[in-house]
Each structure stands twice: as structure tokens, then as C-alpha cells.
CSV table of C-alpha atoms in Angstrom, one decimal:
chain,number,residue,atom,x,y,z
A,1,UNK,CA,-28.5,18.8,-28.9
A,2,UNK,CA,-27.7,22.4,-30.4
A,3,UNK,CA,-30.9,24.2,-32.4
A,4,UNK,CA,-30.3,27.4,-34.2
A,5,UNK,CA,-31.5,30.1,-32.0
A,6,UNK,CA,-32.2,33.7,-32.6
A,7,UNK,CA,-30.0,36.6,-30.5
A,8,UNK,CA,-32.6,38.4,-29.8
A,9,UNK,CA,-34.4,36.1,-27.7
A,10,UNK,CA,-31.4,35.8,-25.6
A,11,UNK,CA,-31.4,37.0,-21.9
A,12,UNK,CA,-29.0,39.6,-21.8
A,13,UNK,CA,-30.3,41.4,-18.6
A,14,UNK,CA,-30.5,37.9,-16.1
A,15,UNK,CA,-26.9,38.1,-17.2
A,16,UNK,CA,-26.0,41.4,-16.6
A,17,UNK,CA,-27.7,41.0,-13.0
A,18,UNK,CA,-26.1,37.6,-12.1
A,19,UNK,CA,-22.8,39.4,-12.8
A,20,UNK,CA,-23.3,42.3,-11.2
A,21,UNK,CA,-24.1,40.0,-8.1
A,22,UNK,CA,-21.5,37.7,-8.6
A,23,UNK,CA,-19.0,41.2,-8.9
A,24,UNK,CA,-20.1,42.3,-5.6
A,25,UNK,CA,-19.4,38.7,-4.1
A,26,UNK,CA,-15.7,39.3,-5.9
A,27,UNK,CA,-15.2,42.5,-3.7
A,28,UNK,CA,-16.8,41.7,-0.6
A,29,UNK,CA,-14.6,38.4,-0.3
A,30,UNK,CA,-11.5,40.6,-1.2
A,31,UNK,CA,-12.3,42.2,1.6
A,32,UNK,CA,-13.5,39.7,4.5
A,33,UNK,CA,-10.4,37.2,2.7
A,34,UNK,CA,-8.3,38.9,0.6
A,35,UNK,CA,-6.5,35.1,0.1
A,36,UNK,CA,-9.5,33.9,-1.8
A,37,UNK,CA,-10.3,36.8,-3.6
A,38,UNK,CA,-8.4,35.0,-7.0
A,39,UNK,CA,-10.1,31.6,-6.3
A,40,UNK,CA,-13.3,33.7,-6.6
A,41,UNK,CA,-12.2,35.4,-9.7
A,42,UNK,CA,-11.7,31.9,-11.0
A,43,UNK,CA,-14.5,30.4,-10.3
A,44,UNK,CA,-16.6,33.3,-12.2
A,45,UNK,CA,-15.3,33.5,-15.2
A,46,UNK,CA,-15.5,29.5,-15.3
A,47,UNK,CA,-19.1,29.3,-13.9
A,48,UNK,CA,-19.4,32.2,-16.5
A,49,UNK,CA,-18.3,30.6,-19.5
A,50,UNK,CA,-20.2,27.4,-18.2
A,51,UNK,CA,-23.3,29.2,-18.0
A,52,UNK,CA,-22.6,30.4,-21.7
A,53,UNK,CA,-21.8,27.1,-23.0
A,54,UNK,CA,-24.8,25.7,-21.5
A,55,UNK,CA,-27.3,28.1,-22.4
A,56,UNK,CA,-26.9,26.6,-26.0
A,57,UNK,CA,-27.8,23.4,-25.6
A,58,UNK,CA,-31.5,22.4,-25.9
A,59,UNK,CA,-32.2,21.3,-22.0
A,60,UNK,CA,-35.4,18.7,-23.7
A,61,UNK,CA,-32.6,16.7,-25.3
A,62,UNK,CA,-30.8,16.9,-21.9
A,63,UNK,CA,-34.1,15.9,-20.0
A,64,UNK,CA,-33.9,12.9,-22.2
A,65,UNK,CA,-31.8,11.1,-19.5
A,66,UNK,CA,-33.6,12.2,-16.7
A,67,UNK,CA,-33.4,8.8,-14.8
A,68,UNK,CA,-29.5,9.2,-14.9
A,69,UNK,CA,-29.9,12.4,-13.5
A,70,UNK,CA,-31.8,10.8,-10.7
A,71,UNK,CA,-29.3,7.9,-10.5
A,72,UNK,CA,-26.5,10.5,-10.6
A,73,UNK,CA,-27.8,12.4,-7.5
A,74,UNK,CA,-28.3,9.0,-5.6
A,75,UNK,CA,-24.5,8.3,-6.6
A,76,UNK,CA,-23.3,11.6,-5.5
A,77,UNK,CA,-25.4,11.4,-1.9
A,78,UNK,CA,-24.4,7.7,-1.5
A,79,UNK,CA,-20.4,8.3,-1.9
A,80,UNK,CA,-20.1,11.8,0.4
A,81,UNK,CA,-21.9,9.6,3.0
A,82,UNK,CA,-19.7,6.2,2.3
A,83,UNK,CA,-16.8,8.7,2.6
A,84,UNK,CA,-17.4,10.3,5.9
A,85,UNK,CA,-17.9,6.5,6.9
A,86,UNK,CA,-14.7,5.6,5.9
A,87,UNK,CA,-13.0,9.0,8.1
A,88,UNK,CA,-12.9,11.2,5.3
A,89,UNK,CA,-14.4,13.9,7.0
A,90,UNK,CA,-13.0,13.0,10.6
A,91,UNK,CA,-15.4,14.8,12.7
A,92,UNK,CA,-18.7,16.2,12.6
A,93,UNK,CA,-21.3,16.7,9.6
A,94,UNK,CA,-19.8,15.0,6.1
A,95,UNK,CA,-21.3,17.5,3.7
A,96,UNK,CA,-18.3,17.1,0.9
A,97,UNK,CA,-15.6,15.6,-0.7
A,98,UNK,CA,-12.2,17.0,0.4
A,99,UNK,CA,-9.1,15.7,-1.2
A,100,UNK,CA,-5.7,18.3,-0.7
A,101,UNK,CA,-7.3,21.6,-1.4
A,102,UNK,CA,-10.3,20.6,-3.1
A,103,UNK,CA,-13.6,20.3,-1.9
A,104,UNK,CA,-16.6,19.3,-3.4
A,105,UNK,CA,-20.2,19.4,-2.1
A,106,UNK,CA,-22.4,17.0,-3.7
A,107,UNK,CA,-26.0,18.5,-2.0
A,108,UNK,CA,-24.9,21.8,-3.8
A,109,UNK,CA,-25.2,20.2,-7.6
A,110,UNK,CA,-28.0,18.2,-6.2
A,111,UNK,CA,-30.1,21.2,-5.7
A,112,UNK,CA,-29.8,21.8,-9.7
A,113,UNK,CA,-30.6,18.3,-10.6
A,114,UNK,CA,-33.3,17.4,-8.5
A,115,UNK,CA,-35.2,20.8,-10.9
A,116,UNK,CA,-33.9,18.9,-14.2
A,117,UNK,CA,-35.3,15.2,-12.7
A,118,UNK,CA,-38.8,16.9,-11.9
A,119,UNK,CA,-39.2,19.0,-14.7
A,120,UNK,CA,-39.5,15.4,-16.9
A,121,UNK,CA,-40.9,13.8,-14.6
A,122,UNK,CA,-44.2,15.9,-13.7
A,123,UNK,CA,-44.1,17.1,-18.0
A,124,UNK,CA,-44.5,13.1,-18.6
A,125,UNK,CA,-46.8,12.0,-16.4
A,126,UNK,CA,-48.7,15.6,-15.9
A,127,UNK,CA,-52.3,14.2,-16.4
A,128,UNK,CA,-51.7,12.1,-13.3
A,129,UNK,CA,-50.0,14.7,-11.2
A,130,UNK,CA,-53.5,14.9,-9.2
A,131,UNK,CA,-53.6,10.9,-8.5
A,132,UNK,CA,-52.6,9.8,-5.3
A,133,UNK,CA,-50.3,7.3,-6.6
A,134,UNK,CA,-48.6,9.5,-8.9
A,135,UNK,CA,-48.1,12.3,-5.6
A,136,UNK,CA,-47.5,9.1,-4.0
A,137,UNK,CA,-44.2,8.3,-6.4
A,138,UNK,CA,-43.2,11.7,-6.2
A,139,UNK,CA,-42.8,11.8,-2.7
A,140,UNK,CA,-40.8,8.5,-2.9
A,141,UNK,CA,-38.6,10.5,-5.2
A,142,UNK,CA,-37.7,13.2,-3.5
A,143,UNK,CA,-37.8,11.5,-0.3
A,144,UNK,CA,-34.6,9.2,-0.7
A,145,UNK,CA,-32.2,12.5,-1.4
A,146,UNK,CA,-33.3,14.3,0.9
A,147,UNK,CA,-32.8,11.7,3.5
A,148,UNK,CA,-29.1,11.3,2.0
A,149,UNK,CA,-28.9,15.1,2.9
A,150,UNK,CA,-30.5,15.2,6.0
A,151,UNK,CA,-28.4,12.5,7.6
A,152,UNK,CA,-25.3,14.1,6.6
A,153,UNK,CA,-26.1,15.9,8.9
A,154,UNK,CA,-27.4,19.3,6.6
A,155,UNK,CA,-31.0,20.3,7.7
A,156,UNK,CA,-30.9,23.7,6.1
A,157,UNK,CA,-30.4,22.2,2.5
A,158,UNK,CA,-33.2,19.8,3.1
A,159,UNK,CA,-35.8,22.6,4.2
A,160,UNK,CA,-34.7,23.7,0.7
A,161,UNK,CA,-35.2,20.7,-1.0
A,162,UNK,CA,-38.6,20.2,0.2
A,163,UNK,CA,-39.3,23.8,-0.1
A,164,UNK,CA,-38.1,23.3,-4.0
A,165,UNK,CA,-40.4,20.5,-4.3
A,166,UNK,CA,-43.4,22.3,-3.1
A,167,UNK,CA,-43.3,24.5,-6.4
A,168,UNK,CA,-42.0,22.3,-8.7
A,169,UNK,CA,-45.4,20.9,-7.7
A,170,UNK,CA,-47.2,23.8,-7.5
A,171,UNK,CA,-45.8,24.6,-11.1
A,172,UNK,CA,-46.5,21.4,-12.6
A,173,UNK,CA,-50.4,21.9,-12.0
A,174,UNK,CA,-51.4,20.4,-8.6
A,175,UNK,CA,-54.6,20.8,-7.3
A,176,UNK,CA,-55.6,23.7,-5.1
A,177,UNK,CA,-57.5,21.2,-2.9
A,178,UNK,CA,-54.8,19.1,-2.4
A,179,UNK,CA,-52.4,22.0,-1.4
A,180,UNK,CA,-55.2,23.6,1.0
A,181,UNK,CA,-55.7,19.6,2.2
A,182,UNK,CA,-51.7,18.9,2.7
A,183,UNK,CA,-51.0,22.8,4.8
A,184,UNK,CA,-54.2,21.9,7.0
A,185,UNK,CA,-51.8,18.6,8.1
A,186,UNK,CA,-48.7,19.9,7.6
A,187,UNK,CA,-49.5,23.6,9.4
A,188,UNK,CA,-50.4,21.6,13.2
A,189,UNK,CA,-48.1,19.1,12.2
A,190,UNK,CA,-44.9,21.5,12.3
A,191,UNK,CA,-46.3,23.2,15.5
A,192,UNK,CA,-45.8,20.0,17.4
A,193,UNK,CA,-42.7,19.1,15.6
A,194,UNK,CA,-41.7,22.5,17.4
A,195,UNK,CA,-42.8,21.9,20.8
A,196,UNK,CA,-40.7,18.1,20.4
A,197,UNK,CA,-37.7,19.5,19.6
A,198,UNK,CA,-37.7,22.4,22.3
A,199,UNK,CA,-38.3,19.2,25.0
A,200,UNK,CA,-34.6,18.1,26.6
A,201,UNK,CA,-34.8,15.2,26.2
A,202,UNK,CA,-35.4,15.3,22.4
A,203,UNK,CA,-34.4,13.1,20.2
A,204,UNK,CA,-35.2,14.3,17.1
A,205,UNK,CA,-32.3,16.9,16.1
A,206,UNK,CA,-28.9,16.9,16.7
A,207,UNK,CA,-27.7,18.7,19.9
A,208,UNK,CA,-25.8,21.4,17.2
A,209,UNK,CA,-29.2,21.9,15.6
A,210,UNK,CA,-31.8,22.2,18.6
A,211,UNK,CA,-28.8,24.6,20.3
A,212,UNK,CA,-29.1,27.1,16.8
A,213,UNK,CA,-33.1,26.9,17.0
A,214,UNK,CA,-32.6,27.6,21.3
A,215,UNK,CA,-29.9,30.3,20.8
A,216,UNK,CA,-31.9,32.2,18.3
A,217,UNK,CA,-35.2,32.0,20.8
A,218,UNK,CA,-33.1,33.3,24.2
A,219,UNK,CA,-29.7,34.8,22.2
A,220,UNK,CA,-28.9,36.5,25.7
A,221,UNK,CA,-28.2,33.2,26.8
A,222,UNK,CA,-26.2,31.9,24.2
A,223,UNK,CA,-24.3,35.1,23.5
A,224,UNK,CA,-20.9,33.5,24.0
A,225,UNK,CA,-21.9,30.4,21.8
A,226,UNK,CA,-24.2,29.8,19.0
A,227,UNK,CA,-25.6,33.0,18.7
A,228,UNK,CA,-22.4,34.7,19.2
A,229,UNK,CA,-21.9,35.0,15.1
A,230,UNK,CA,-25.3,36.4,14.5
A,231,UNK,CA,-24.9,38.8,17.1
A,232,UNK,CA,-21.8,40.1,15.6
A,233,UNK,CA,-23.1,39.9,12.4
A,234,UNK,CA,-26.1,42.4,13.1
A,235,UNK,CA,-24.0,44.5,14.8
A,236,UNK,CA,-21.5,45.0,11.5
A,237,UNK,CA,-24.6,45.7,9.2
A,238,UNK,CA,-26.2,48.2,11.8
A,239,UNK,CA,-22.8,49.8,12.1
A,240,UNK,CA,-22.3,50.4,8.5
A,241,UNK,CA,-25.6,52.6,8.9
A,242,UNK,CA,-26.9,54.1,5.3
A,243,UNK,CA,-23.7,54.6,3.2
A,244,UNK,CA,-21.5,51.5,4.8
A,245,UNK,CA,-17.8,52.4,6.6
A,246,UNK,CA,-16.1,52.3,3.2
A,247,UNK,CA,-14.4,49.6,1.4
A,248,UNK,CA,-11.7,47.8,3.2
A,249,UNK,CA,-11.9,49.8,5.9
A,250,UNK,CA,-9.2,50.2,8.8
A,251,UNK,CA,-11.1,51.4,11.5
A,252,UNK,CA,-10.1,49.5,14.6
A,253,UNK,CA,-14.6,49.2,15.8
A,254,UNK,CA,-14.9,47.2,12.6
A,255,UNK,CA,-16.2,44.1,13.4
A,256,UNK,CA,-14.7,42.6,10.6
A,257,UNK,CA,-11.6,43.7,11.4
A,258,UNK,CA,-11.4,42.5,14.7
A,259,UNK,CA,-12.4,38.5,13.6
A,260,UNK,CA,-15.8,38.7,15.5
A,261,UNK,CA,-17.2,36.9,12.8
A,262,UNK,CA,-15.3,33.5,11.6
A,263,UNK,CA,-14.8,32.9,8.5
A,264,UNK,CA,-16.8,36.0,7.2
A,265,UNK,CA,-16.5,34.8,3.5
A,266,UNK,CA,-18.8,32.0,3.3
A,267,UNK,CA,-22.3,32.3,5.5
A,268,UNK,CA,-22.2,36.1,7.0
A,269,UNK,CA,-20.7,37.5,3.7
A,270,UNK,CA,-24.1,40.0,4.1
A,271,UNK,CA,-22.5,41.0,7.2
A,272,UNK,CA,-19.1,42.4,5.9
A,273,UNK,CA,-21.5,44.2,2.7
A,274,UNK,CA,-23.6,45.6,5.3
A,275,UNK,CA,-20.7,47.0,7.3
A,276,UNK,CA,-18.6,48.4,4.3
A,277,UNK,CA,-21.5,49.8,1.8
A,278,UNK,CA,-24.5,50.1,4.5
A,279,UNK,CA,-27.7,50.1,4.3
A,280,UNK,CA,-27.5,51.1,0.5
A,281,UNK,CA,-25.4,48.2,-0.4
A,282,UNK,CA,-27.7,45.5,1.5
A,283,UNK,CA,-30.5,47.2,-0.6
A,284,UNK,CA,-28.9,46.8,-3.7
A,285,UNK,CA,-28.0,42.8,-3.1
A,286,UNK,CA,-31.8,42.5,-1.6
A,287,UNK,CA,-32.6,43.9,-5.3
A,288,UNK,CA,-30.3,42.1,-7.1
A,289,UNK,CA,-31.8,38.7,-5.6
A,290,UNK,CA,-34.9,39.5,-6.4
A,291,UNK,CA,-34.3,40.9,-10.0
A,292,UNK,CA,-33.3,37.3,-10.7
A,293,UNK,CA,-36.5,35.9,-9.2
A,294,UNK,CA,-38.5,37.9,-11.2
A,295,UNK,CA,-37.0,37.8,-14.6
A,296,UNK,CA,-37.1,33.4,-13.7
A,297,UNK,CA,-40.6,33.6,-13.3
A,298,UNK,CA,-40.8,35.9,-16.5
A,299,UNK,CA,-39.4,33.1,-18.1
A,300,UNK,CA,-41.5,30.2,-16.7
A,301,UNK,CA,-44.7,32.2,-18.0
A,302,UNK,CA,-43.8,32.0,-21.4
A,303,UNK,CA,-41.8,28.8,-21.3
A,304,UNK,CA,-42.5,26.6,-24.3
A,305,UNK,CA,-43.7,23.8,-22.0
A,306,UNK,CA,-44.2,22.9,-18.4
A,307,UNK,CA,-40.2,21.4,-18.0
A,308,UNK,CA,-39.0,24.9,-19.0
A,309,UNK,CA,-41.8,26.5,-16.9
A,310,UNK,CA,-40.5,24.4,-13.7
A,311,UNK,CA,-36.6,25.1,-14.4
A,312,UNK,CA,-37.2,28.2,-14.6
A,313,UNK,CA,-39.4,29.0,-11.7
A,314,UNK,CA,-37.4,26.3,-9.7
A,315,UNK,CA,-34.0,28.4,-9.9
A,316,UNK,CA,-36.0,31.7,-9.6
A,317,UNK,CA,-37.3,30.1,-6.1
A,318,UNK,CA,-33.3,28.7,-5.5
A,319,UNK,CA,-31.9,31.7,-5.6
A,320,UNK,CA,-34.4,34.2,-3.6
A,321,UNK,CA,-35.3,31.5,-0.9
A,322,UNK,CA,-31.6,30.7,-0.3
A,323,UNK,CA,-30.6,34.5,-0.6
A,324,UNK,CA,-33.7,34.9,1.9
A,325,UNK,CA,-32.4,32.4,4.4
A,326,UNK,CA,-28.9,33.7,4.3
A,327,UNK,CA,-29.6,37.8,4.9
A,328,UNK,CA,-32.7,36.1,7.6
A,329,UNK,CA,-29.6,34.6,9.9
A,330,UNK,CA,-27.1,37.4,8.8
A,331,UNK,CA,-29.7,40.0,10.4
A,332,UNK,CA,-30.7,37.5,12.9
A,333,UNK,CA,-34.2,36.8,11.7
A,334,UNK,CA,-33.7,33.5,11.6
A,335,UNK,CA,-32.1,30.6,13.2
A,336,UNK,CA,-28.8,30.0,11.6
A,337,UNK,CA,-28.5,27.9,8.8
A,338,UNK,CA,-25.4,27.1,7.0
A,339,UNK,CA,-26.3,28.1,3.0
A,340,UNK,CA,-24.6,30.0,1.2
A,341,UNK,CA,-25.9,33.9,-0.7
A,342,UNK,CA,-26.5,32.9,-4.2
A,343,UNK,CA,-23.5,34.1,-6.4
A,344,UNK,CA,-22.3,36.5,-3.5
A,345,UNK,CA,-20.6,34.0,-0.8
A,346,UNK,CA,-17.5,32.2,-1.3
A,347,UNK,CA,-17.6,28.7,-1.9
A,348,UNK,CA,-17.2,27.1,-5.8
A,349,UNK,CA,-19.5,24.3,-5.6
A,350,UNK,CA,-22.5,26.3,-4.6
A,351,UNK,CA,-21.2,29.2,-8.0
A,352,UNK,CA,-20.4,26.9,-10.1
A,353,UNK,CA,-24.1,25.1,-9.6
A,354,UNK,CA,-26.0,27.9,-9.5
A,355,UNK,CA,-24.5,28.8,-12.7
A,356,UNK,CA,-25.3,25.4,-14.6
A,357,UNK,CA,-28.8,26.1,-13.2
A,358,UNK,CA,-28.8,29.4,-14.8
A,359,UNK,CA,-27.6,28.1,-17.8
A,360,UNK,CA,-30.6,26.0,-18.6
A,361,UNK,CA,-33.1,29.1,-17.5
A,362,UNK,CA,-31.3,30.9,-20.6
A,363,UNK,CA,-32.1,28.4,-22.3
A,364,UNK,CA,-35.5,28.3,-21.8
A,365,UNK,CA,-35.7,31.5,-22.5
A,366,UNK,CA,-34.3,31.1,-26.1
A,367,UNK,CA,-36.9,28.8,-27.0
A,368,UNK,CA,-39.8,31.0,-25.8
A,369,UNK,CA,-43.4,30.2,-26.7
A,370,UNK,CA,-43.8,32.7,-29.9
């Protein structure tokens, strides 16, 4: 379970960057919900320390169990949907557990184990990862979670899921002719999965999500709806210009101020940064984000085998795809989605995940290929 590592194989500098995020996140929630700002605090230092402890145990003993993993994340997706059947949630998507003021997101730790359960997995069966049996099985695999998540209903953390699984794939050594052969289905495929959902009668989506995909086509017509957040949101970040309007500002204009954004803390957290530290700020989140990406995929290079290779690389692609999807809505290049920034946006379950994940990466990185 525990090796005997040396100290100077240990990341220092993915931690020094994931805090420096996650100390950004602190202060831009002070600011959007001062309220929360302790919870925050809170749930650093224990994602920290979590991270820490983590770090030190060898993740090939913990990929031992990797069908309880898998039997874990079924368990997990199975009870959040039993318990919205039961009224837990009372209306609308069931995406957590909530009991007093606790809540708990299952899709969020999901995310992390569905990595671990691949990256024994593919590593086992590797020579066969170009079969179409074994491609086959995968798909089987992956397919029942995300069904559980889809149906909750959370269509943004199922695009990740699948986009996860794409390089986990990747990284595990599939074919180039079978990725060319899959896009040349899946590229006309997703155009007329498009033109479905944009018919009114559709059937496909539900009415919340087809109304996000409309409002970001035509947001003149759903200014006063869907769209109304986004809007709001790119106006905060464009009026923070280059050097931002200052921390915790006053100034009446402030969008933030004036509650034109709901709940600013959680999805359009970019929005508030934007406004308060500018265009500088943005840039220096944007950096931060991809900082971790790279030094992830540093990591997977020189991985000690392909399981370390596809944690790492899998929370390296976590973290700048999610961050990616997060400042796309926030700036309104994208529909809006619902996930969170990586270690920036309030919400525990998604920290304290991300940190586990983390964890492991460090990890890998102290049992480096020498």
C-alpha cells in the first residue's frame, strides 16, 4: 500500500499551481458569496490534506480492486436516481444527495473513478484493446454510467464522460484506423443529431436542454430567459476591461452587485474574476488551467506504466476540458452547461474530487519511470 519514495521526485509545482487556483476560487467566492467563503476555506484545506495523504499510497495496489470501483460508481448512480424516485429531490434534474445542509453529487466522484476503473482495465487487457470485442466491452462499460448520468437528467457531465473515454482510449494504444473509422461515423452522425434536436417536435432532449442549445443560437430572443445569465455574464468580464474594477467592488454598474447573475459562485464564477481583476485575471486562471494540463501530461509521458499514463492524462483532460467548458458558457462561446471551474467554483463535491484525482497524478509522478 505505502512504498518508500524519494522527495525529490515529488510534484511540488502541480501543487503550488492547484493552490494557487484553488486561492483564487477562495477570493472570488468571498466576493460573489461572502456566506460561503469559510465553507470554501474548509473544503481546501481538507481536499488539501486529502490530496497529501493520497499521494502516498501506491495507486497499482488501489487498482487492485478495480471491479469495486466499477461496482461503487454503479452503486453511487443507482441510489441518487432511486432517491429522486422516492421525492428526494422534489422537482426537476436529481443530480445529488441532499440531507439538511449537505449535499453530495455522486457524478462528481464518478468522474475520478471511471479514470481509476480504465486505467486497469485497458493496462490488463491492452494487447486486445484493438479487438472489436474488447472495444466492444468497453463501450458496455462506460455506457451503463453514463446512462445513469444522462437520465438524471446531466447532459454536460456525460459529454465529459464520453469525452474522458475518448482518451483514456486514445492513451491506452488504440488504433489510428479505428479512431479515423469511428469520427467518419460519428462526425455526420452528430450533424444530424443536430438538425433532430433543433425540429419542435423533438423528442430527444429535454425542453430545458434544447431551450440552452436554441437560446445560445438566437440569444436576442431568449434574452429575458436562458440566455439571460450568459448575457450578464459577458457583460461583467467585458466590463472589468484589462486590470478588472477591483476587488469587492461597490460601484453601483457592477453586475455582480446588482444580482444579474444568480448564484454567481458556482457556474459563472469566471464572470465575477473577469469583472473584479479583468482581462489580466481571466488570463492568469486560463494559465493556471492549462499549467495543470501540461504538467498531467508531463507526467503520463514518463509514467511507469500505461495505468499511471491514463490517470494522469485523464485528470490533465478533466480539468482543462471542464475549465474549457465553464469560461466557453461564461463568455458565451458555448451553450450553457452546468459544470463547475476546476478548483475555482464553489461547490465541495466537485473540490474535494478533483483533489482525490490529483492525488493519485502525484502519485504517479513519484514512481516515475527512472
Amino acid at each position: 500500500m505505502f512504498k518508500h519514495y524519494r522527495l525529490r521526485d515529488y510534484d511540488f509545482k502541480l501543487i503550488i499551481i492547484i493552490v494557487a487556483l484553488s486561492v483564487i476560487g477562495i477570493l472570488a467566492i468571498g466576493s460573489a458569496k461572502e456566506s460561503l467563503q469559510s465553507k470554501q476555506v474548509y473544503g481546501v484545506l481538507a481536499g488539501f490534506t486529502l490530496m497529501i495523504i493520497i499521494s502516498f499510497i501506491d495507486y497499482s495496489w488501489v487498482l487492485k480492486f478495480y471491479w469495486i470501483i466499477y461496482l461503487v460508481i454503479l452503486g453511487l448512480l443507482t441510489a441518487v436516481s432511486l432517491y429522486g424516485a422516492l421525492g428526494g429531490s422534489g422537482v426537476g434534474a436529481q443530480r445529488w444527495f441532499e440531507i439538511g445542509s449537505f449535499r453530495f453529487q455522486p457524478s462528481e466522484l464518478v468522474k475520478i473513478l471511471l479514470i481509476l476503473f480504465f486505467a486497469q482495465f485497458i493496462m490488463k487487457y491492452k494487447e486486445r484493446i484493438n479487438t472489436f470485442r474488447y472495444i466492444s466491452i468497453c463501450l458496455v462499460l462506460v455506457g451503463i454510467p453514463w446512462y445513469l448520468v444522462e437520465e438524471q437528467p446531466d447532459l454536460s457531465t456525460s459529454i465529459i464522460i464520453l469525452i474522458l473515454f475518448c482518451v483514456i482510449m486514445f492513451v491506452g494504444g488504440l488504433s489510428y484506423k479505428i479512431i479515423l473509422g469511428i469520427l467518419a461515423v460519428v462526425i455526420p452522425a452528430a450533424v444530424i443529431f443536430i438538425s433532430l434536436i433543433l425540429q419542435p417536435d423533438q423528442k430527444i432532449l429535454d425542453e430545458y436542454q434544447k431551450n440552452r442549445i436554441l437560446s445560445f443560437i438566437d440569444p436576442e430572443e431568449y434574452a429575458m430567459k436562458e440566455a439571460y445569465q450568459q448575457n450578464n455574464s459577458v457583460i461583467a468580464i467585458g466590463s472589468g476591461q484589462l486590470t478588472g474594477k477591483g476587488y469587492k467592488n461597490n460601484e453601483v454598474s457592477s453586475v455582480k452587485n446588482g444580482n444579474y447573475i444568480p448564484e454567481p459562485q458556482t457556474d459563472f464564477l469566471f464572470a465575477v474574476i473577469g469583472e473584479e481583476f479583468g482581462f489580466e485575471g481571466g488570463c492568469v486562471v486560463v494559465g493556471l488551467l492549462v499549467l495543470i494540463g501540461l504538467e498531467c501530461l508531463a507526467i503520463a509521458a514518463k509514467a511507469k506504466d500505461m495505468a499511471g499514463s491514463i490517470i494522469a492524462a485523464g485528470m490533465g483532460t478533466l480539468v482543462v476540458v471542464q475549465g474549457f467548458f465553464n469560461i466557453g458558457v461564461s463568455t458565451f462561446l458555448l451553450p450553457c452547461t452546468g459544470l463547475p471551474l476546476p478548483f475555482v467554483s464553489y461547490g465541495l463535491t466537485s473540490l474535494m474530487s478533483l483533489y482525490i484525482g490529483m492525488g493519485f497524478v502525484l502519485n504517479v509522478r513519484l514512481q516515475y519511470r527512472h
